[in-house]
mmCIF file with all atom_site columns, C-alpha atoms in Angstrom:
data_model
loop_
_atom_site.group_PDB
_atom_site.id
_atom_site.type_symbol
_atom_site.label_atom_id
_atom_site.label_alt_id
_atom_site.label_comp_id
_atom_site.label_asym_id
_atom_site.label_entity_id
_atom_site.label_seq_id
_atom_site.pdbx_PDB_ins_code
_atom_site.Cartn_x
_atom_site.Cartn_y
_atom_site.Cartn_z
_atom_site.occupancy
_atom_site.B_iso_or_equiv
_atom_site.pdbx_formal_charge
_atom_site.auth_seq_id
_atom_site.auth_comp_id
_atom_site.auth_asym_id
_atom_site.auth_atom_id
_atom_site.pdbx_PDB_model_num
ATOM 1   C CA . MET A 1 1   ? 22.432  10.597  33.211 1.00 0.00 ? 1   MET A CA 1
ATOM 2   C CA . GLU A 1 2   ? 19.494  8.472   32.065 1.00 0.00 ? 2   GLU A CA 1
ATOM 3   C CA . PHE A 1 3   ? 18.127  9.206   28.596 1.00 0.00 ? 3   PHE A CA 1
ATOM 4   C CA . THR A 1 4   ? 14.632  9.320   30.147 1.00 0.00 ? 4   THR A CA 1
ATOM 5   C CA . GLN A 1 5   ? 15.496  12.064  32.626 1.00 0.00 ? 5   GLN A CA 1
ATOM 6   C CA . ARG A 1 6   ? 13.376  14.697  30.926 1.00 0.00 ? 6   ARG A CA 1
ATOM 7   C CA . THR A 1 7   ? 10.469  12.301  30.522 1.00 0.00 ? 7   THR A CA 1
ATOM 8   C CA . GLN A 1 8   ? 10.577  11.625  34.244 1.00 0.00 ? 8   GLN A CA 1
ATOM 9   C CA . MET A 1 9   ? 10.402  15.382  34.820 1.00 0.00 ? 9   MET A CA 1
ATOM 10  C CA . VAL A 1 10  ? 7.042   15.389  33.015 1.00 0.00 ? 10  VAL A CA 1
ATOM 11  C CA . VAL A 1 11  ? 5.341   12.442  34.738 1.00 0.00 ? 11  VAL A CA 1
ATOM 12  C CA . GLY A 1 12  ? 7.311   12.112  37.979 1.00 0.00 ? 12  GLY A CA 1
ATOM 13  C CA . GLU A 1 13  ? 9.889   9.477   38.855 1.00 0.00 ? 13  GLU A CA 1
ATOM 14  C CA . ASP A 1 14  ? 7.560   7.181   40.826 1.00 0.00 ? 14  ASP A CA 1
ATOM 15  C CA . ARG A 1 15  ? 4.858   7.118   38.145 1.00 0.00 ? 15  ARG A CA 1
ATOM 16  C CA . PHE A 1 16  ? 7.485   6.681   35.441 1.00 0.00 ? 16  PHE A CA 1
ATOM 17  C CA . ASN A 1 17  ? 9.063   3.679   37.165 1.00 0.00 ? 17  ASN A CA 1
ATOM 18  C CA . LYS A 1 18  ? 5.678   2.083   37.699 1.00 0.00 ? 18  LYS A CA 1
ATOM 19  C CA . VAL A 1 19  ? 4.496   2.423   34.115 1.00 0.00 ? 19  VAL A CA 1
ATOM 20  C CA . THR A 1 20  ? 7.701   1.570   32.257 1.00 0.00 ? 20  THR A CA 1
ATOM 21  C CA . ASP A 1 21  ? 7.786   -1.944  33.726 1.00 0.00 ? 21  ASP A CA 1
ATOM 22  C CA . LYS A 1 22  ? 4.547   -2.733  31.886 1.00 0.00 ? 22  LYS A CA 1
ATOM 23  C CA . LYS A 1 23  ? 4.569   -5.089  28.885 1.00 0.00 ? 23  LYS A CA 1
ATOM 24  C CA . ILE A 1 24  ? 3.469   -3.616  25.541 1.00 0.00 ? 24  ILE A CA 1
ATOM 25  C CA . CYS A 1 25  ? 2.657   -5.677  22.446 1.00 0.00 ? 25  CYS A CA 1
ATOM 26  C CA . ILE A 1 26  ? 2.635   -3.939  19.078 1.00 0.00 ? 26  ILE A CA 1
ATOM 27  C CA . VAL A 1 27  ? 1.093   -5.887  16.222 1.00 0.00 ? 27  VAL A CA 1
ATOM 28  C CA . GLY A 1 28  ? 2.334   -4.458  12.931 1.00 0.00 ? 28  GLY A CA 1
ATOM 29  C CA . VAL A 1 29  ? 5.411   -2.216  12.854 1.00 0.00 ? 29  VAL A CA 1
ATOM 30  C CA . GLY A 1 30  ? 4.866   -0.408  9.566  1.00 0.00 ? 30  GLY A CA 1
ATOM 31  C CA . GLY A 1 31  ? 3.735   3.223   9.326  1.00 0.00 ? 31  GLY A CA 1
ATOM 32  C CA . VAL A 1 32  ? 1.528   3.516   12.402 1.00 0.00 ? 32  VAL A CA 1
ATOM 33  C CA . GLY A 1 33  ? 3.032   0.649   14.392 1.00 0.00 ? 33  GLY A CA 1
ATOM 34  C CA . GLY A 1 34  ? 6.608   1.730   13.767 1.00 0.00 ? 34  GLY A CA 1
ATOM 35  C CA . ALA A 1 35  ? 5.878   5.229   15.028 1.00 0.00 ? 35  ALA A CA 1
ATOM 36  C CA . ALA A 1 36  ? 4.022   3.817   18.036 1.00 0.00 ? 36  ALA A CA 1
ATOM 37  C CA . LEU A 1 37  ? 7.067   1.677   18.808 1.00 0.00 ? 37  LEU A CA 1
ATOM 38  C CA . GLU A 1 38  ? 9.297   4.721   18.536 1.00 0.00 ? 38  GLU A CA 1
ATOM 39  C CA . GLY A 1 39  ? 7.197   6.579   21.081 1.00 0.00 ? 39  GLY A CA 1
ATOM 40  C CA . ILE A 1 40  ? 7.006   3.620   23.456 1.00 0.00 ? 40  ILE A CA 1
ATOM 41  C CA . VAL A 1 41  ? 10.769  3.014   23.301 1.00 0.00 ? 41  VAL A CA 1
ATOM 42  C CA . ARG A 1 42  ? 11.759  6.658   23.687 1.00 0.00 ? 42  ARG A CA 1
ATOM 43  C CA . PHE A 1 43  ? 9.345   7.073   26.593 1.00 0.00 ? 43  PHE A CA 1
ATOM 44  C CA . GLY A 1 44  ? 11.321  4.402   28.410 1.00 0.00 ? 44  GLY A CA 1
ATOM 45  C CA . PHE A 1 45  ? 9.291   1.183   28.352 1.00 0.00 ? 45  PHE A CA 1
ATOM 46  C CA . LYS A 1 46  ? 11.521  -1.802  29.099 1.00 0.00 ? 46  LYS A CA 1
ATOM 47  C CA . ASN A 1 47  ? 9.430   -4.761  27.933 1.00 0.00 ? 47  ASN A CA 1
ATOM 48  C CA . ILE A 1 48  ? 8.052   -4.818  24.404 1.00 0.00 ? 48  ILE A CA 1
ATOM 49  C CA . ALA A 1 49  ? 6.956   -7.494  21.948 1.00 0.00 ? 49  ALA A CA 1
ATOM 50  C CA . ILE A 1 50  ? 6.502   -6.784  18.244 1.00 0.00 ? 50  ILE A CA 1
ATOM 51  C CA . PHE A 1 51  ? 4.728   -8.826  15.585 1.00 0.00 ? 51  PHE A CA 1
ATOM 52  C CA . ASP A 1 52  ? 5.087   -8.465  11.810 1.00 0.00 ? 52  ASP A CA 1
ATOM 53  C CA . PHE A 1 53  ? 5.576   -10.898 8.929  1.00 0.00 ? 53  PHE A CA 1
ATOM 54  C CA . ASP A 1 54  ? 6.553   -8.320  6.312  1.00 0.00 ? 54  ASP A CA 1
ATOM 55  C CA . THR A 1 55  ? 9.877   -7.106  4.950  1.00 0.00 ? 55  THR A CA 1
ATOM 56  C CA . VAL A 1 56  ? 10.926  -3.521  4.325  1.00 0.00 ? 56  VAL A CA 1
ATOM 57  C CA . ASP A 1 57  ? 10.051  -2.420  0.812  1.00 0.00 ? 57  ASP A CA 1
ATOM 58  C CA . ILE A 1 58  ? 11.376  0.601   -1.051 1.00 0.00 ? 58  ILE A CA 1
ATOM 59  C CA . THR A 1 59  ? 7.840   2.039   -1.082 1.00 0.00 ? 59  THR A CA 1
ATOM 60  C CA . ASN A 1 60  ? 7.979   2.182   2.733  1.00 0.00 ? 60  ASN A CA 1
ATOM 61  C CA . LEU A 1 61  ? 10.713  4.833   2.697  1.00 0.00 ? 61  LEU A CA 1
ATOM 62  C CA . ASN A 1 62  ? 8.290   7.726   2.279  1.00 0.00 ? 62  ASN A CA 1
ATOM 63  C CA . ARG A 1 63  ? 6.643   7.200   5.671  1.00 0.00 ? 63  ARG A CA 1
ATOM 64  C CA . GLN A 1 64  ? 7.766   4.270   7.828  1.00 0.00 ? 64  GLN A CA 1
ATOM 65  C CA . ILE A 1 65  ? 10.158  5.460   10.508 1.00 0.00 ? 65  ILE A CA 1
ATOM 66  C CA . ILE A 1 66  ? 11.977  2.124   10.742 1.00 0.00 ? 66  ILE A CA 1
ATOM 67  C CA . SER A 1 67  ? 12.737  2.105   7.005  1.00 0.00 ? 67  SER A CA 1
ATOM 68  C CA . THR A 1 68  ? 16.027  3.107   5.370  1.00 0.00 ? 68  THR A CA 1
ATOM 69  C CA . ARG A 1 69  ? 17.702  2.165   2.094  1.00 0.00 ? 69  ARG A CA 1
ATOM 70  C CA . ASP A 1 70  ? 19.958  -0.256  3.940  1.00 0.00 ? 70  ASP A CA 1
ATOM 71  C CA . ALA A 1 71  ? 16.945  -1.989  5.470  1.00 0.00 ? 71  ALA A CA 1
ATOM 72  C CA . VAL A 1 72  ? 15.136  -2.776  2.191  1.00 0.00 ? 72  VAL A CA 1
ATOM 73  C CA . GLY A 1 73  ? 14.516  -6.509  1.970  1.00 0.00 ? 73  GLY A CA 1
ATOM 74  C CA . GLN A 1 74  ? 15.069  -7.137  5.677  1.00 0.00 ? 74  GLN A CA 1
ATOM 75  C CA . LYS A 1 75  ? 12.445  -8.362  8.146  1.00 0.00 ? 75  LYS A CA 1
ATOM 76  C CA . LYS A 1 76  ? 10.593  -5.445  9.690  1.00 0.00 ? 76  LYS A CA 1
ATOM 77  C CA . THR A 1 77  ? 10.748  -6.986  13.147 1.00 0.00 ? 77  THR A CA 1
ATOM 78  C CA . ALA A 1 78  ? 14.551  -7.288  12.950 1.00 0.00 ? 78  ALA A CA 1
ATOM 79  C CA . VAL A 1 79  ? 14.939  -3.721  11.674 1.00 0.00 ? 79  VAL A CA 1
ATOM 80  C CA . ALA A 1 80  ? 12.537  -2.355  14.297 1.00 0.00 ? 80  ALA A CA 1
ATOM 81  C CA . ALA A 1 81  ? 14.245  -4.239  17.125 1.00 0.00 ? 81  ALA A CA 1
ATOM 82  C CA . ALA A 1 82  ? 17.676  -2.991  16.023 1.00 0.00 ? 82  ALA A CA 1
ATOM 83  C CA . ARG A 1 83  ? 16.385  0.585   15.998 1.00 0.00 ? 83  ARG A CA 1
ATOM 84  C CA . ALA A 1 84  ? 14.879  0.137   19.476 1.00 0.00 ? 84  ALA A CA 1
ATOM 85  C CA . LYS A 1 85  ? 18.176  -1.269  20.773 1.00 0.00 ? 85  LYS A CA 1
ATOM 86  C CA . SER A 1 86  ? 20.064  1.664   19.267 1.00 0.00 ? 86  SER A CA 1
ATOM 87  C CA . ILE A 1 87  ? 17.946  3.979   21.424 1.00 0.00 ? 87  ILE A CA 1
ATOM 88  C CA . ASN A 1 88  ? 17.962  1.838   24.564 1.00 0.00 ? 88  ASN A CA 1
ATOM 89  C CA . PRO A 1 89  ? 20.482  -1.037  24.567 1.00 0.00 ? 89  PRO A CA 1
ATOM 90  C CA . ASP A 1 90  ? 18.966  -2.418  27.776 1.00 0.00 ? 90  ASP A CA 1
ATOM 91  C CA . ILE A 1 91  ? 15.469  -2.846  26.377 1.00 0.00 ? 91  ILE A CA 1
ATOM 92  C CA . ASN A 1 92  ? 13.857  -6.295  26.404 1.00 0.00 ? 92  ASN A CA 1
ATOM 93  C CA . ILE A 1 93  ? 12.274  -6.539  22.960 1.00 0.00 ? 93  ILE A CA 1
ATOM 94  C CA . GLU A 1 94  ? 10.859  -9.813  21.671 1.00 0.00 ? 94  GLU A CA 1
ATOM 95  C CA . THR A 1 95  ? 10.240  -10.270 17.954 1.00 0.00 ? 95  THR A CA 1
ATOM 96  C CA . PHE A 1 96  ? 7.718   -12.522 16.262 1.00 0.00 ? 96  PHE A CA 1
ATOM 97  C CA . ASP A 1 97  ? 7.991   -12.907 12.495 1.00 0.00 ? 97  ASP A CA 1
ATOM 98  C CA . VAL A 1 98  ? 4.444   -14.174 12.169 1.00 0.00 ? 98  VAL A CA 1
ATOM 99  C CA . PHE A 1 99  ? 1.212   -13.040 10.605 1.00 0.00 ? 99  PHE A CA 1
ATOM 100 C CA . ILE A 1 100 ? -1.156  -12.770 13.536 1.00 0.00 ? 100 ILE A CA 1
ATOM 101 C CA . GLU A 1 101 ? -4.349  -14.724 12.942 1.00 0.00 ? 101 GLU A CA 1
ATOM 102 C CA . LYS A 1 102 ? -6.924  -16.721 14.832 1.00 0.00 ? 102 LYS A CA 1
ATOM 103 C CA . ASP A 1 103 ? -4.740  -19.832 15.155 1.00 0.00 ? 103 ASP A CA 1
ATOM 104 C CA . ASN A 1 104 ? -1.748  -18.146 16.825 1.00 0.00 ? 104 ASN A CA 1
ATOM 105 C CA . LEU A 1 105 ? -3.320  -15.517 19.065 1.00 0.00 ? 105 LEU A CA 1
ATOM 106 C CA . ASN A 1 106 ? -2.254  -17.462 22.136 1.00 0.00 ? 106 ASN A CA 1
ATOM 107 C CA . LEU A 1 107 ? 1.235   -16.121 21.441 1.00 0.00 ? 107 LEU A CA 1
ATOM 108 C CA . ILE A 1 108 ? -0.058  -12.816 22.733 1.00 0.00 ? 108 ILE A CA 1
ATOM 109 C CA . LYS A 1 109 ? -1.867  -14.363 25.679 1.00 0.00 ? 109 LYS A CA 1
ATOM 110 C CA . ASP A 1 110 ? 1.323   -16.129 26.760 1.00 0.00 ? 110 ASP A CA 1
ATOM 111 C CA . LEU A 1 111 ? 3.165   -12.787 26.862 1.00 0.00 ? 111 LEU A CA 1
ATOM 112 C CA . LYS A 1 112 ? 0.683   -11.434 29.446 1.00 0.00 ? 112 LYS A CA 1
ATOM 113 C CA . PRO A 1 113 ? 0.706   -7.918  27.962 1.00 0.00 ? 113 PRO A CA 1
ATOM 114 C CA . ASP A 1 114 ? -0.564  -4.903  29.841 1.00 0.00 ? 114 ASP A CA 1
ATOM 115 C CA . TYR A 1 115 ? -1.591  -3.261  26.569 1.00 0.00 ? 115 TYR A CA 1
ATOM 116 C CA . VAL A 1 116 ? -1.861  -4.252  22.916 1.00 0.00 ? 116 VAL A CA 1
ATOM 117 C CA . ILE A 1 117 ? -1.491  -1.814  20.028 1.00 0.00 ? 117 ILE A CA 1
ATOM 118 C CA . ASP A 1 118 ? -3.247  -3.031  16.896 1.00 0.00 ? 118 ASP A CA 1
ATOM 119 C CA . ALA A 1 119 ? -1.630  -1.567  13.785 1.00 0.00 ? 119 ALA A CA 1
ATOM 120 C CA . ILE A 1 120 ? -2.642  -4.393  11.435 1.00 0.00 ? 120 ILE A CA 1
ATOM 121 C CA . ASP A 1 121 ? -3.700  -3.817  7.822  1.00 0.00 ? 121 ASP A CA 1
ATOM 122 C CA . SER A 1 122 ? -5.643  -7.061  7.376  1.00 0.00 ? 122 SER A CA 1
ATOM 123 C CA . VAL A 1 123 ? -9.327  -6.749  8.289  1.00 0.00 ? 123 VAL A CA 1
ATOM 124 C CA . ARG A 1 124 ? -9.725  -10.406 9.280  1.00 0.00 ? 124 ARG A CA 1
ATOM 125 C CA . ALA A 1 125 ? -6.612  -10.422 11.463 1.00 0.00 ? 125 ALA A CA 1
ATOM 126 C CA . LYS A 1 126 ? -7.625  -7.115  12.999 1.00 0.00 ? 126 LYS A CA 1
ATOM 127 C CA . LEU A 1 127 ? -11.049 -8.420  13.924 1.00 0.00 ? 127 LEU A CA 1
ATOM 128 C CA . ASP A 1 128 ? -9.667  -11.652 15.359 1.00 0.00 ? 128 ASP A CA 1
ATOM 129 C CA . LEU A 1 129 ? -7.099  -9.776  17.452 1.00 0.00 ? 129 LEU A CA 1
ATOM 130 C CA . ILE A 1 130 ? -9.674  -7.337  18.824 1.00 0.00 ? 130 ILE A CA 1
ATOM 131 C CA . GLU A 1 131 ? -12.153 -10.101 19.644 1.00 0.00 ? 131 GLU A CA 1
ATOM 132 C CA . PHE A 1 132 ? -9.398  -12.094 21.361 1.00 0.00 ? 132 PHE A CA 1
ATOM 133 C CA . CYS A 1 133 ? -8.241  -9.142  23.477 1.00 0.00 ? 133 CYS A CA 1
ATOM 134 C CA . HIS A 1 134 ? -11.777 -8.278  24.539 1.00 0.00 ? 134 HIS A CA 1
ATOM 135 C CA . ARG A 1 135 ? -12.446 -11.905 25.477 1.00 0.00 ? 135 ARG A CA 1
ATOM 136 C CA . GLU A 1 136 ? -9.203  -12.152 27.459 1.00 0.00 ? 136 GLU A CA 1
ATOM 137 C CA . ASN A 1 137 ? -9.671  -8.715  29.082 1.00 0.00 ? 137 ASN A CA 1
ATOM 138 C CA . ILE A 1 138 ? -6.459  -7.387  27.556 1.00 0.00 ? 138 ILE A CA 1
ATOM 139 C CA . PRO A 1 139 ? -6.540  -3.607  26.973 1.00 0.00 ? 139 PRO A CA 1
ATOM 140 C CA . VAL A 1 140 ? -6.243  -2.887  23.249 1.00 0.00 ? 140 VAL A CA 1
ATOM 141 C CA . ILE A 1 141 ? -6.367  0.106   20.935 1.00 0.00 ? 141 ILE A CA 1
ATOM 142 C CA . SER A 1 142 ? -6.653  -0.068  17.148 1.00 0.00 ? 142 SER A CA 1
ATOM 143 C CA . SER A 1 143 ? -5.638  2.288   14.394 1.00 0.00 ? 143 SER A CA 1
ATOM 144 C CA . MET A 1 144 ? -8.082  2.790   11.567 1.00 0.00 ? 144 MET A CA 1
ATOM 145 C CA . GLY A 1 145 ? -6.982  3.940   8.108  1.00 0.00 ? 145 GLY A CA 1
ATOM 146 C CA . THR A 1 146 ? -4.305  6.640   7.764  1.00 0.00 ? 146 THR A CA 1
ATOM 147 C CA . GLY A 1 147 ? -3.817  6.462   3.993  1.00 0.00 ? 147 GLY A CA 1
ATOM 148 C CA . ASN A 1 148 ? -4.731  9.073   1.378  1.00 0.00 ? 148 ASN A CA 1
ATOM 149 C CA . ARG A 1 149 ? -4.299  11.908  3.869  1.00 0.00 ? 149 ARG A CA 1
ATOM 150 C CA . LEU A 1 150 ? -1.919  14.852  3.732  1.00 0.00 ? 150 LEU A CA 1
ATOM 151 C CA . ASN A 1 151 ? -3.463  16.894  6.544  1.00 0.00 ? 151 ASN A CA 1
ATOM 152 C CA . CYS A 1 152 ? -2.815  15.168  9.871  1.00 0.00 ? 152 CYS A CA 1
ATOM 153 C CA . THR A 1 153 ? -4.889  17.388  12.165 1.00 0.00 ? 153 THR A CA 1
ATOM 154 C CA . GLY A 1 154 ? -8.084  15.322  12.028 1.00 0.00 ? 154 GLY A CA 1
ATOM 155 C CA . PHE A 1 155 ? -7.142  12.326  14.163 1.00 0.00 ? 155 PHE A CA 1
ATOM 156 C CA . VAL A 1 156 ? -9.037  11.522  17.353 1.00 0.00 ? 156 VAL A CA 1
ATOM 157 C CA . ILE A 1 157 ? -9.219  8.563   19.723 1.00 0.00 ? 157 ILE A CA 1
ATOM 158 C CA . ASP A 1 158 ? -12.681 7.416   20.708 1.00 0.00 ? 158 ASP A CA 1
ATOM 159 C CA . LYS A 1 159 ? -15.019 4.460   20.470 1.00 0.00 ? 159 LYS A CA 1
ATOM 160 C CA . VAL A 1 160 ? -15.137 2.828   17.039 1.00 0.00 ? 160 VAL A CA 1
ATOM 161 C CA . GLU A 1 161 ? -18.883 3.476   16.827 1.00 0.00 ? 161 GLU A CA 1
ATOM 162 C CA . LYS A 1 162 ? -18.091 7.199   16.554 1.00 0.00 ? 162 LYS A CA 1
ATOM 163 C CA . THR A 1 163 ? -16.379 6.667   13.166 1.00 0.00 ? 163 THR A CA 1
ATOM 164 C CA . ALA A 1 164 ? -19.683 6.692   11.264 1.00 0.00 ? 164 ALA A CA 1
ATOM 165 C CA . GLY A 1 165 ? -19.561 9.210   8.421  1.00 0.00 ? 165 GLY A CA 1
ATOM 166 C CA . ASN A 1 166 ? -15.786 9.650   8.326  1.00 0.00 ? 166 ASN A CA 1
ATOM 167 C CA . GLY A 1 167 ? -15.436 8.082   4.884  1.00 0.00 ? 167 GLY A CA 1
ATOM 168 C CA . CYS A 1 168 ? -12.910 5.478   6.020  1.00 0.00 ? 168 CYS A CA 1
ATOM 169 C CA . GLY A 1 169 ? -13.668 2.092   4.479  1.00 0.00 ? 169 GLY A CA 1
ATOM 170 C CA . LEU A 1 170 ? -11.752 0.252   7.201  1.00 0.00 ? 170 LEU A CA 1
ATOM 171 C CA . SER A 1 171 ? -13.695 2.043   9.929  1.00 0.00 ? 171 SER A CA 1
ATOM 172 C CA . LYS A 1 172 ? -16.980 1.083   8.305  1.00 0.00 ? 172 LYS A CA 1
ATOM 173 C CA . VAL A 1 173 ? -16.078 -2.587  8.050  1.00 0.00 ? 173 VAL A CA 1
ATOM 174 C CA . MET A 1 174 ? -14.792 -2.662  11.613 1.00 0.00 ? 174 MET A CA 1
ATOM 175 C CA . ARG A 1 175 ? -17.957 -1.047  12.968 1.00 0.00 ? 175 ARG A CA 1
ATOM 176 C CA . GLN A 1 176 ? -20.165 -3.540  11.175 1.00 0.00 ? 176 GLN A CA 1
ATOM 177 C CA . GLU A 1 177 ? -18.144 -6.661  11.900 1.00 0.00 ? 177 GLU A CA 1
ATOM 178 C CA . LEU A 1 178 ? -17.426 -5.877  15.541 1.00 0.00 ? 178 LEU A CA 1
ATOM 179 C CA . LYS A 1 179 ? -21.140 -5.306  16.083 1.00 0.00 ? 179 LYS A CA 1
ATOM 180 C CA . LYS A 1 180 ? -21.834 -8.741  14.580 1.00 0.00 ? 180 LYS A CA 1
ATOM 181 C CA . ARG A 1 181 ? -19.374 -10.227 17.069 1.00 0.00 ? 181 ARG A CA 1
ATOM 182 C CA . GLY A 1 182 ? -21.087 -8.465  19.956 1.00 0.00 ? 182 GLY A CA 1
ATOM 183 C CA . ILE A 1 183 ? -18.176 -6.118  20.625 1.00 0.00 ? 183 ILE A CA 1
ATOM 184 C CA . THR A 1 184 ? -19.031 -2.532  21.474 1.00 0.00 ? 184 THR A CA 1
ATOM 185 C CA . GLY A 1 185 ? -17.048 0.388   22.821 1.00 0.00 ? 185 GLY A CA 1
ATOM 186 C CA . HIS A 1 186 ? -13.780 -0.657  21.215 1.00 0.00 ? 186 HIS A CA 1
ATOM 187 C CA . THR A 1 187 ? -11.158 2.110   21.374 1.00 0.00 ? 187 THR A CA 1
ATOM 188 C CA . ALA A 1 188 ? -9.765  3.288   18.054 1.00 0.00 ? 188 ALA A CA 1
ATOM 189 C CA . LEU A 1 189 ? -7.760  6.075   16.528 1.00 0.00 ? 189 LEU A CA 1
ATOM 190 C CA . TYR A 1 190 ? -9.460  7.400   13.413 1.00 0.00 ? 190 TYR A CA 1
ATOM 191 C CA . TYR A 1 191 ? -9.607  10.371  11.088 1.00 0.00 ? 191 TYR A CA 1
ATOM 192 C CA . THR A 1 192 ? -12.710 12.521  11.431 1.00 0.00 ? 192 THR A CA 1
ATOM 193 C CA . ARG A 1 193 ? -12.943 13.541  7.766  1.00 0.00 ? 193 ARG A CA 1
ATOM 194 C CA . PRO A 1 194 ? -13.073 11.617  4.481  1.00 0.00 ? 194 PRO A CA 1
ATOM 195 C CA . PRO A 1 195 ? -9.770  10.756  2.761  1.00 0.00 ? 195 PRO A CA 1
ATOM 196 C CA . GLU A 1 196 ? -8.325  13.522  0.632  1.00 0.00 ? 196 GLU A CA 1
ATOM 197 C CA . SER A 1 197 ? -7.499  11.186  -2.262 1.00 0.00 ? 197 SER A CA 1
ATOM 198 C CA . LYS A 1 198 ? -8.902  7.940   -3.553 1.00 0.00 ? 198 LYS A CA 1
ATOM 199 C CA . ALA A 1 199 ? -5.948  7.069   -5.764 1.00 0.00 ? 199 ALA A CA 1
ATOM 200 C CA . VAL A 1 200 ? -4.670  3.506   -5.376 1.00 0.00 ? 200 VAL A CA 1
ATOM 201 C CA . ASN A 1 201 ? -1.661  1.631   -6.602 1.00 0.00 ? 201 ASN A CA 1
ATOM 202 C CA . SER A 1 202 ? -2.681  -1.837  -7.703 1.00 0.00 ? 202 SER A CA 1
ATOM 203 C CA . ALA A 1 203 ? 0.825   -3.055  -8.510 1.00 0.00 ? 203 ALA A CA 1
ATOM 204 C CA . ASN A 1 204 ? 1.360   -6.749  -7.787 1.00 0.00 ? 204 ASN A CA 1
ATOM 205 C CA . GLY A 1 205 ? -2.372  -7.221  -7.454 1.00 0.00 ? 205 GLY A CA 1
ATOM 206 C CA . ARG A 1 206 ? -2.602  -5.294  -4.182 1.00 0.00 ? 206 ARG A CA 1
ATOM 207 C CA . ASN A 1 207 ? -4.682  -2.187  -3.804 1.00 0.00 ? 207 ASN A CA 1
ATOM 208 C CA . ALA A 1 208 ? -2.692  0.181   -1.619 1.00 0.00 ? 208 ALA A CA 1
ATOM 209 C CA . PRO A 1 209 ? -3.765  3.672   -0.564 1.00 0.00 ? 209 PRO A CA 1
ATOM 210 C CA . GLY A 1 210 ? -1.608  6.681   -1.208 1.00 0.00 ? 210 GLY A CA 1
ATOM 211 C CA . SER A 1 211 ? 0.500   7.797   1.706  1.00 0.00 ? 211 SER A CA 1
ATOM 212 C CA . CYS A 1 212 ? 2.792   10.519  2.986  1.00 0.00 ? 212 CYS A CA 1
ATOM 213 C CA . PRO A 1 213 ? 5.195   10.935  5.927  1.00 0.00 ? 213 PRO A CA 1
ATOM 214 C CA . PHE A 1 214 ? 2.803   12.835  8.166  1.00 0.00 ? 214 PHE A CA 1
ATOM 215 C CA . ALA A 1 215 ? -0.452  11.011  8.935  1.00 0.00 ? 215 ALA A CA 1
ATOM 216 C CA . PRO A 1 216 ? 0.849   7.513   9.826  1.00 0.00 ? 216 PRO A CA 1
ATOM 217 C CA . ASN A 1 217 ? 3.552   8.843   12.129 1.00 0.00 ? 217 ASN A CA 1
ATOM 218 C CA . ILE A 1 218 ? 1.271   11.320  13.889 1.00 0.00 ? 218 ILE A CA 1
ATOM 219 C CA . ALA A 1 219 ? -1.273  8.518   14.317 1.00 0.00 ? 219 ALA A CA 1
ATOM 220 C CA . GLY A 1 220 ? 1.314   6.123   15.746 1.00 0.00 ? 220 GLY A CA 1
ATOM 221 C CA . LEU A 1 221 ? 2.613   8.651   18.249 1.00 0.00 ? 221 LEU A CA 1
ATOM 222 C CA . ALA A 1 222 ? -0.951  9.525   19.263 1.00 0.00 ? 222 ALA A CA 1
ATOM 223 C CA . VAL A 1 223 ? -1.696  5.849   19.930 1.00 0.00 ? 223 VAL A CA 1
ATOM 224 C CA . ALA A 1 224 ? 1.502   5.492   21.984 1.00 0.00 ? 224 ALA A CA 1
ATOM 225 C CA . GLN A 1 225 ? 0.633   8.589   24.017 1.00 0.00 ? 225 GLN A CA 1
ATOM 226 C CA . TYR A 1 226 ? -2.865  7.237   24.661 1.00 0.00 ? 226 TYR A CA 1
ATOM 227 C CA . VAL A 1 227 ? -1.477  3.939   25.938 1.00 0.00 ? 227 VAL A CA 1
ATOM 228 C CA . VAL A 1 228 ? 0.929   5.761   28.251 1.00 0.00 ? 228 VAL A CA 1
ATOM 229 C CA . SER A 1 229 ? -1.847  7.981   29.586 1.00 0.00 ? 229 SER A CA 1
ATOM 230 C CA . GLN A 1 230 ? -4.074  4.982   30.266 1.00 0.00 ? 230 GLN A CA 1
ATOM 231 C CA . LEU A 1 231 ? -1.343  3.086   32.104 1.00 0.00 ? 231 LEU A CA 1
ATOM 232 C CA . LEU A 1 232 ? -0.417  6.140   34.124 1.00 0.00 ? 232 LEU A CA 1
#
């Protein structure tokens, strides 16, 4: 019995077989990206590429689905790929331990993806990836900020221009900068209300938002579901 049998009952065998041959690239496999990967793998996709230059940190344990005590200090791509293989040993998952930026975006082009999931934290890298995908006509969806939120019922997926007034600093920057680059109508997951907390942890010189197990994982699964629905 295939582990995807019940999924096929939902979408139909023919549609399932057609969509799961598609190539998905996930850029960033932390909170949102790790959950998106989980959804994509468990749905039954066979061809996946993941990009991340980070290692698992103990502070990731409160929310990132790929993270365990045993994984602390290991490359996120290696940990994520091992988890994917433990679900589906036959999966073709390529790992890239690189920080995606303007100079190496052709890595993605060479993969010929059918969809790109942008779960990057860096504003500059996020903008470069989005601009690249739009220029190359590669379907892409981005996650906006999921930090400082306990309630996870306010997420929607719509055009990034619709984020005005939601109190998300990342959304604001993305709206402004994408407009400067002549990019409109970009698809994004975002939270419709302002963050519930503005507390930050500036340890090691990095300002990091507060986080909890709920919002990033709900957001990642929502992004994965959107990609599936679009490909179907």
